[in-house]
Amino acid sequence: MNVEPVQFSYDSGVPDVPLLGETIGANLDRTAARCADRDALVECATGRRWTYREFVTDVDALAVGLLEAGIGKGDRVGIWSPNRAEWTLTQYATAKIGAILVNINPAYRVHELEYVLNQAGIRLLVCARSFKSSDYVAMVEQVRPRCAELRQVVFLDTPEWRQLSGGPADPARLAGIGLSPDDPINIQYTSGTTGFPKGATLSHHNILNNGFFVGELCGYTETDRICIPVPFYHCFGMVMGNLAATSHGAAMIIPAEGFDPAATLAAVAAEACTSLYGVPTMFIAQLDLPGFADYDLSSLRTGIMAGSPCPVEVMKQVIDRMGMTEVAICYGMTETAPVSTQTRADDSLDRRVSTVGRVGPHLEVKIIDPATGLTVPRGIPGEFCTRGYSVMLGYWQQPDKTAEVIDTARWMHTGDLAVMNSDGYVSITGRIKDMVIRGGENVYPREIEEFLYTHPDILDAQVIGVPDPKYGEELMAWIRLRDGAPPLTAEALREFCTGKLAHYKIPRYVHLVTEFPMTVTGKIRKNEMRETARKLLNLD
């Protein structure tokens, strides 16, 4: 009797083109020489525009200004600002001189700001004066006396910024700096849902190549115009957005300082954008906007949806109503620069909503049994791991934390539950810590969330586990209803689910909300939801 060999959950990305073996600055110079008169950067809110020739000139001027301010290779430069042109200029200027850019979340409060300034040893901070309700000037002044290594703070829109950025663009001053693609160039602090955040340290090689290959799989050329409403402080904005653009000669379009659905659609229409980025909640907000049909989105071809799973109905509308026929789903994490898997332009709708694509070029992925560390057969869930050029150098000055996630063979252990099918496509079924065990049954919230999206009155849904004395855990659905929909009770929801979901997958509790707690990048904070639920249900 012939026995079929087991097909294990391992795959490697076969490359069509080689890795880029250069620094971010060298790559930008190469692009600018080729695309000098094409748009590089457009800031819609102010009307400011840069061609690639102008952009490199201003980047070099800021880089020289940083050198004059005493910043050199390996020094940390913080950036605390919403999406502005100056953010992007600082990103490339620090790369030109080998300074390490430290991204600071615009939503941080005083204690988080102080922690990052000290943990990264930031010497110079580039900072907006305010954003939304945050008075950055006051917050910086409050923490500054307790940050010993912070020598200088430069606020945007001040004479100090103009002095720092407005000097001569002297390429000769930059030529003698010995830079390697393997040098650390960026520190991004992870969400820190428990304890203080950790600083994922990334090299030129990590983020330049990740941006480049994301762009390759999106089919970018110098004719593309990428609308980037996602925050620059995160990889989605600065790597998948900016670096994907500059490595291909495409244009970076900034629709607004923070996400605004109307401003985003207006930017796509006014700038004839061919690509649009966002997390699912952003696309939901745009599609639900009054007057959506008035925006000319005919230029759109592609885009990226990432950050959290994409509901089927949302994907259908993004393709049908927004014209993004080649839209890609990406999966990754800050520690992997960030993208590990991506759907392709010719993938079916089903693959784009039921999977996060397959492994990217030059990368390896596998799915393991968390208990044994062994690779599981395809079709069996386990922990998603990845290895290759994209894996971070480590957490800044935290080798013990680094060793917890990167093993001796340089596999990054993500903590995400995943399944790989026979074609190598990966589905993310949740975080290991988010899996609900109800009466001995493993329940994956994503499956239930997808079903709840089929309810005509439900706009968005998130499912969590809450403590239960009988079953160990019970299911609770947090639900956003469409405008004008009648209130939805737990009884009505159970009736809708009965006969369509196994009984143990039907939520016992329903909580109606207008929004979910989430990070600035659009990731749902399920840990915070569980804490709130315990109080709401008096389960403490």
XYZ file of C-alpha atoms in Angstrom:
540
model
C 0.000 0.000 0.000
C 1.400 3.409 -1.008
C 1.391 5.998 1.761
C 1.292 9.642 0.734
C 4.250 11.558 2.217
C 3.338 14.201 4.770
C 3.469 17.739 3.422
C 4.774 19.928 6.215
C 3.876 23.553 6.916
C 7.112 25.023 5.580
C 7.650 27.234 2.547
C 10.335 29.510 1.136
C 9.899 32.427 -1.215
C 11.466 31.863 -4.608
C 12.856 35.228 -5.767
C 12.600 36.691 -9.257
C 15.082 39.464 -8.422
C 17.993 39.595 -5.952
C 18.024 41.360 -2.604
C 19.150 44.978 -2.578
C 22.628 45.168 -1.064
C 22.737 48.918 -0.436
C 21.782 51.511 2.143
C 18.545 53.488 2.088
C 20.415 56.672 1.113
C 22.214 55.021 -1.784
C 18.942 53.552 -3.042
C 17.238 56.954 -2.849
C 20.068 58.594 -4.796
C 19.798 55.917 -7.473
C 16.042 56.455 -7.797
C 16.407 60.234 -7.885
C 18.940 60.023 -10.718
C 16.460 57.947 -12.714
C 13.243 59.817 -11.803
C 14.501 63.339 -11.102
C 11.488 65.244 -12.424
C 8.772 62.876 -11.247
C 6.746 63.560 -8.087
C 8.352 62.103 -4.981
C 6.222 63.577 -2.188
C 2.915 65.453 -2.048
C 1.402 66.839 1.157
C -2.255 67.476 0.386
C -3.073 69.542 3.484
C -0.517 72.257 2.628
C -0.149 71.796 -1.121
C 3.599 71.288 -0.797
C 5.181 69.108 -3.493
C 8.627 67.705 -4.168
C 10.063 66.124 -7.289
C 12.701 63.464 -6.648
C 15.415 66.048 -7.445
C 13.933 68.476 -4.915
C 13.318 65.745 -2.365
C 16.915 64.520 -2.366
C 18.166 68.106 -2.136
C 16.072 68.727 0.994
C 16.999 65.334 2.480
C 20.697 66.110 2.014
C 20.291 69.579 3.513
C 18.650 68.102 6.627
C 21.310 65.387 6.823
C 24.065 68.044 6.814
C 22.106 69.992 9.423
C 22.032 66.939 11.672
C 25.803 66.555 11.293
C 26.240 70.239 12.206
C 24.087 69.615 15.287
C 26.551 66.946 16.429
C 24.550 63.903 15.345
C 26.589 61.072 13.879
C 26.401 57.441 12.918
C 24.686 55.343 15.591
C 23.220 58.308 17.481
C 19.491 58.103 18.122
C 17.186 60.767 16.675
C 13.580 60.692 17.849
C 10.645 61.724 15.671
C 7.359 62.567 17.413
C 4.907 63.848 14.873
C 1.815 62.910 12.906
C 2.113 62.309 9.148
C 3.864 65.344 7.743
C 6.414 65.880 5.001
C 9.019 66.624 7.658
C 8.578 63.104 9.041
C 9.567 61.650 5.691
C 12.471 64.062 5.221
C 13.790 63.099 8.662
C 13.426 59.393 7.859
C 15.728 59.654 4.848
C 18.097 62.281 6.295
C 18.925 60.126 9.323
C 19.499 57.162 7.002
C 21.958 59.242 4.969
C 24.225 59.789 7.990
C 23.655 56.461 9.746
C 21.766 57.951 12.682
C 19.125 55.629 14.143
C 15.616 57.030 13.770
C 13.399 56.274 16.765
C 9.686 56.350 15.898
C 7.520 57.699 18.714
C 3.808 56.924 18.674
C 1.793 60.169 18.275
C -0.664 58.870 20.899
C 1.956 58.485 23.641
C 1.410 60.235 26.936
C 4.050 61.620 29.267
C 5.170 58.389 30.970
C 5.469 56.551 27.637
C 7.413 59.412 26.065
C 9.824 59.535 28.974
C 10.387 55.779 28.827
C 11.225 55.797 25.100
C 13.494 58.849 25.313
C 15.519 57.187 28.037
C 15.398 53.577 26.850
C 16.634 54.501 23.365
C 19.035 57.173 24.616
C 17.667 59.772 22.198
C 20.065 62.710 21.693
C 17.967 64.887 19.402
C 14.167 64.962 19.174
C 12.311 66.272 16.128
C 8.833 67.096 17.311
C 5.528 68.582 16.170
C 4.143 71.275 18.460
C 0.806 69.516 18.928
C -1.510 66.905 17.466
C -5.232 66.570 18.184
C -5.580 67.074 21.969
C -1.888 66.495 22.732
C 0.281 69.501 23.614
C 3.672 68.073 22.682
C 5.571 71.194 23.769
C 4.244 70.968 27.321
C 4.767 67.222 27.488
C 8.367 67.449 26.296
C 9.163 70.201 28.790
C 7.700 68.046 31.562
C 9.955 65.056 30.865
C 13.076 66.817 29.580
C 14.757 67.254 32.982
C 14.564 63.481 33.510
C 16.122 62.549 30.141
C 19.871 62.814 30.626
C 20.945 62.009 27.053
C 18.487 64.354 25.340
C 20.647 67.277 24.147
C 18.333 69.089 21.753
C 14.628 69.327 20.886
C 13.664 70.847 17.551
C 9.995 71.701 17.109
C 8.587 71.842 13.595
C 7.485 75.220 12.178
C 10.070 77.117 14.239
C 13.314 78.979 13.399
C 15.222 76.051 14.946
C 13.717 73.637 12.430
C 14.410 76.010 9.551
C 18.020 76.288 10.685
C 18.377 72.503 11.029
C 16.841 71.746 7.642
C 17.585 74.810 5.559
C 21.340 74.720 5.099
C 23.334 73.750 2.020
C 22.756 70.301 0.511
C 26.400 69.289 0.303
C 26.709 65.666 -0.879
C 30.462 65.830 -0.234
C 29.775 66.171 3.510
C 27.852 62.891 3.346
C 30.228 60.935 1.132
C 32.809 60.052 3.768
C 30.466 58.389 6.238
C 31.114 54.656 6.216
C 27.706 52.994 6.197
C 26.789 49.334 5.870
C 23.378 47.925 4.858
C 23.530 45.851 8.058
C 23.794 48.897 10.332
C 20.836 49.555 12.658
C 18.860 52.462 11.231
C 15.441 52.410 12.928
C 13.913 51.584 16.314
C 10.165 50.978 16.464
C 8.480 50.343 19.777
C 5.966 47.527 19.838
C 2.461 48.154 21.109
C 3.281 47.262 24.698
C -0.178 45.952 25.576
C 1.458 44.397 28.636
C 4.307 46.210 30.381
C 6.549 48.732 28.653
C 7.033 48.502 24.880
C 10.168 46.928 23.401
C 12.271 48.640 20.745
C 12.488 46.481 17.621
C 15.790 47.450 16.021
C 15.850 47.296 12.224
C 18.649 47.686 9.679
C 18.801 49.313 6.235
C 18.769 45.752 4.853
C 15.643 44.815 6.814
C 13.369 47.678 5.872
C 14.700 48.692 2.448
C 14.294 45.177 1.089
C 10.914 44.663 2.733
C 9.568 47.881 1.243
C 11.054 46.985 -2.133
C 9.577 43.482 -2.307
C 6.166 44.611 -1.046
C 6.252 47.097 -3.909
C 7.389 44.434 -6.360
C 4.417 42.233 -5.478
C 2.128 45.257 -5.917
C 3.631 45.802 -9.369
C 4.886 49.318 -8.599
C 6.730 51.429 -11.168
C 7.594 55.119 -11.356
C 4.057 55.760 -12.659
C 2.399 54.732 -9.385
C 1.070 57.178 -6.802
C 0.568 55.727 -3.331
C -1.935 57.306 -0.941
C -0.620 56.758 2.595
C -3.170 57.543 5.335
C -1.607 55.000 7.717
C 0.843 56.390 10.319
C 4.488 56.857 9.398
C 5.598 55.953 12.910
C 4.720 52.336 12.088
C 6.153 50.042 9.393
C 2.914 50.256 7.404
C 3.590 53.920 6.651
C 7.362 54.271 6.548
C 8.302 50.887 5.029
C 5.349 49.544 3.021
C 4.495 53.121 2.068
C 7.567 55.331 1.825
C 10.279 52.773 1.087
C 8.094 50.840 -1.349
C 7.590 54.140 -3.177
C 11.147 55.467 -3.244
C 12.657 52.113 -4.203
C 10.454 52.170 -7.333
C 10.314 55.888 -8.121
C 6.631 56.107 -7.179
C 5.037 59.120 -5.484
C 4.208 59.299 -1.766
C 0.874 61.082 -1.206
C 0.075 62.278 2.347
C -3.689 62.919 2.530
C -3.743 64.355 6.079
C -1.843 64.423 9.377
C -4.090 61.698 10.781
C -6.609 59.415 9.183
C -9.642 61.217 7.823
C -11.916 59.263 5.438
C -13.023 62.290 3.431
C -9.494 63.699 3.138
C -8.222 60.292 2.026
C -10.801 59.926 -0.752
C -10.228 63.542 -1.790
C -6.482 62.890 -2.052
C -7.017 59.782 -4.182
C -9.246 61.786 -6.541
C -7.115 64.950 -6.707
C -3.763 63.180 -7.100
C -4.969 60.297 -9.295
C -3.604 57.767 -6.837
C -3.147 54.251 -8.147
C -2.724 52.628 -4.719
C -4.387 53.124 -1.327
C -3.360 51.741 2.048
C -5.357 51.122 5.197
C -6.496 48.781 7.916
C -9.997 47.310 7.486
C -11.585 49.884 9.811
C -10.248 52.674 7.570
C -11.780 51.141 4.458
C -15.065 50.595 6.334
C -15.111 54.297 7.272
C -14.477 55.393 3.685
C -17.081 53.084 2.168
C -19.627 54.270 4.756
C -18.951 57.955 4.073
C -21.938 60.048 2.895
C -21.147 61.218 -0.609
C -18.752 58.333 -1.257
C -20.027 58.073 -4.832
C -19.025 61.701 -5.518
C -15.285 60.898 -5.383
C -13.547 59.896 -8.610
C -11.583 56.786 -7.657
C -11.113 55.520 -11.206
C -7.315 55.830 -10.976
C -7.080 53.168 -8.242
C -5.594 49.843 -9.269
C -4.146 48.324 -6.139
C -3.425 48.940 -2.479
C -2.738 47.123 0.738
C -5.043 46.096 3.547
C -3.267 44.910 6.680
C -3.212 45.253 10.459
C -6.150 42.967 11.165
C -8.244 40.398 9.235
C -10.309 41.687 6.333
C -14.027 40.862 6.409
C -15.317 39.283 3.194
C -17.964 41.946 2.598
C -15.458 44.757 3.032
C -13.073 43.199 0.514
C -15.881 42.790 -2.011
C -16.755 46.471 -1.715
C -13.120 47.601 -1.921
C -12.825 45.739 -5.218
C -16.255 46.570 -6.640
C -16.874 50.118 -5.381
C -13.299 51.422 -5.134
C -11.897 49.667 -8.186
C -8.935 48.160 -6.301
C -8.976 44.943 -8.304
C -5.380 44.075 -7.387
C -5.575 44.977 -3.675
C -3.187 42.922 -1.555
C -3.475 41.504 1.925
C -0.245 41.579 3.901
C 0.692 39.929 7.183
C 3.628 40.661 9.411
C 4.848 42.382 12.527
C 7.204 45.207 13.449
C 9.920 42.712 14.361
C 9.946 41.372 10.782
C 10.214 44.759 9.040
C 7.165 44.012 8.719
C 5.769 41.801 5.899
C 6.221 38.011 5.831
C 3.331 36.948 3.574
C 1.351 38.738 0.877
C -1.390 37.908 -1.589
C -0.665 38.358 -5.275
C -2.494 40.541 -7.789
C -4.086 37.566 -9.526
C -5.240 35.812 -6.350
C -8.945 35.053 -6.063
C -11.288 36.908 -3.739
C -11.430 33.835 -1.528
C -7.667 33.778 -1.084
C -7.633 37.481 -0.239
C -10.201 37.132 2.522
C -9.483 33.655 3.861
C -5.665 33.878 3.813
C -2.875 36.418 4.233
C -1.136 35.163 1.113
C 2.048 33.193 0.801
C 5.639 33.756 1.774
C 7.462 36.722 0.253
C 10.622 36.454 -1.869
C 13.835 35.514 -0.028
C 11.928 34.554 3.142
C 11.090 31.295 4.908
C 7.993 30.520 6.950
C 6.892 27.523 8.972
C 4.116 26.607 11.393
C 5.095 24.718 14.511
C 3.549 22.965 17.461
C 4.177 25.502 20.265
C 4.648 22.677 22.764
C 7.254 20.651 20.840
C 8.693 23.172 18.385
C 8.213 20.681 15.543
C 6.805 21.720 12.166
C 3.206 20.560 11.828
C 1.625 19.016 8.711
C -0.208 21.389 6.385
C -3.782 21.973 7.474
C -2.882 21.735 11.182
C -2.844 24.958 13.248
C 0.235 26.062 15.111
C 2.505 29.042 15.739
C 3.697 31.039 12.730
C 7.484 31.495 12.499
C 9.571 33.286 9.889
C 13.246 33.623 9.019
C 15.282 35.650 6.560
C 16.495 39.150 5.689
C 13.474 40.774 7.378
C 14.010 39.549 10.955
C 15.054 42.404 13.243
C 18.512 42.710 14.751
C 16.872 42.430 18.172
C 15.149 44.501 20.845
C 17.204 47.578 21.694
C 19.418 46.785 24.702
C 17.192 43.859 25.712
C 19.000 40.646 24.714
C 16.892 38.619 27.138
C 13.653 39.749 25.462
C 15.207 39.133 22.044
C 16.070 35.552 22.997
C 12.427 34.947 23.952
C 11.267 35.468 20.339
C 14.277 34.720 18.094
C 15.672 31.224 18.535
C 19.228 30.059 17.936
C 18.451 29.269 14.287
C 17.200 32.884 13.791
C 13.518 31.913 13.488
C 11.205 34.679 14.686
C 8.378 33.232 16.804
C 5.392 35.514 16.225
C 2.897 34.261 18.818
C 0.265 34.101 16.065
C -1.787 30.993 15.369
C -1.825 30.031 11.704
C -2.665 27.273 9.233
C -0.889 26.643 5.910
C -2.853 24.991 3.109
C -1.521 22.649 0.442
C -0.713 25.582 -1.878
C 1.347 27.381 0.749
C -1.276 30.027 1.551
C -1.419 30.976 5.217
C -4.482 31.796 7.306
C -4.051 33.589 10.616
C -6.540 32.239 13.120
C -5.640 34.530 16.010
C -3.083 35.112 18.694
C -2.119 32.141 20.840
C -3.281 34.195 23.817
C -6.594 35.105 22.063
C -7.697 31.528 21.416
C -10.732 30.690 23.556
C -11.017 27.289 25.222
C -14.678 26.706 26.054
C -15.495 23.429 27.774
C -12.425 21.802 26.246
C -13.196 23.047 22.714
C -10.690 25.322 20.989
C -12.570 28.286 19.535
C -10.956 30.727 17.087
C -12.603 34.180 17.320
C -11.838 34.985 13.664
C -14.221 32.283 12.445
C -17.090 33.681 14.499
C -16.292 37.278 13.529
C -16.459 36.372 9.850
C -19.895 34.818 10.358
C -21.198 37.838 12.286
C -20.308 40.114 9.360
C -23.072 38.365 7.377
C -25.704 39.877 9.698
C -27.334 42.771 7.780
C -27.205 45.166 10.761
C -23.612 44.476 11.864
C -20.917 46.866 10.612
C -18.002 45.367 12.573
C -17.572 42.632 15.186
C -14.891 41.381 17.561
C -15.126 38.249 19.695
C -13.283 37.581 22.950
C -13.267 34.993 25.685
C -14.402 35.880 29.214
C -14.122 33.793 32.400
C -16.908 31.323 33.133
C -17.189 29.012 36.186
C -18.771 26.165 34.240
C -16.971 26.155 30.879
C -13.747 27.912 31.832
C -14.406 30.569 29.187
C -17.476 31.905 27.427
C -17.744 33.963 24.260
C -18.574 37.636 24.149
C -19.211 39.598 20.958
C -18.459 43.323 20.795
C -20.520 44.739 17.928
C -20.712 47.983 15.971
C -24.115 48.371 14.309
C -24.822 50.187 11.071
C -26.362 53.651 11.391
C -30.088 53.410 11.996
C -30.041 49.709 12.891
C -32.195 48.690 15.882
C -30.428 47.529 19.067
C -29.244 43.925 18.923
C -29.790 41.713 21.973
C -27.860 38.614 22.944
C -31.030 36.583 22.420
C -31.514 37.929 18.894
C -27.894 37.244 18.018
C -28.103 33.683 19.364
C -31.210 33.134 17.238
C -29.309 34.381 14.160
C -26.415 31.993 14.877
C -28.447 28.897 15.814
C -28.231 26.217 13.178
C -25.366 27.995 11.415
C -22.654 27.825 14.072
C -21.860 24.965 16.419
C -23.535 25.647 19.760
C -20.238 26.190 21.573
C -19.280 28.923 19.066
C -22.394 31.038 19.684
C -21.599 34.142 21.819
C -23.318 34.192 25.180
C -22.809 37.915 25.720
C -23.281 40.896 23.387
C -21.837 44.359 23.974
C -22.777 47.188 21.572
C -20.084 49.826 20.979
C -19.449 52.765 18.666
C -15.740 51.927 18.423
C -13.221 49.347 19.573
C -10.151 50.047 21.678
C -7.259 49.915 19.247
C -3.716 50.989 18.606
C -2.931 53.907 16.300
C -2.173 51.368 13.563
C -5.673 49.897 13.784
C -4.922 46.709 15.689
C -7.692 45.774 18.080
C -6.639 45.742 21.733
C -8.358 42.519 22.762
C -6.452 42.477 26.031
C -8.117 45.781 26.959
C -11.486 44.450 25.785
C -11.160 41.434 28.082
C -10.387 43.659 31.063
C -13.381 45.891 30.307
C -15.620 42.840 29.842
C -14.717 41.443 33.257
C -15.935 44.687 34.825
C -19.044 44.982 32.627
C -20.106 41.437 33.452
C -19.010 41.669 37.086
C -16.695 38.682 36.641
C -13.992 39.804 39.073
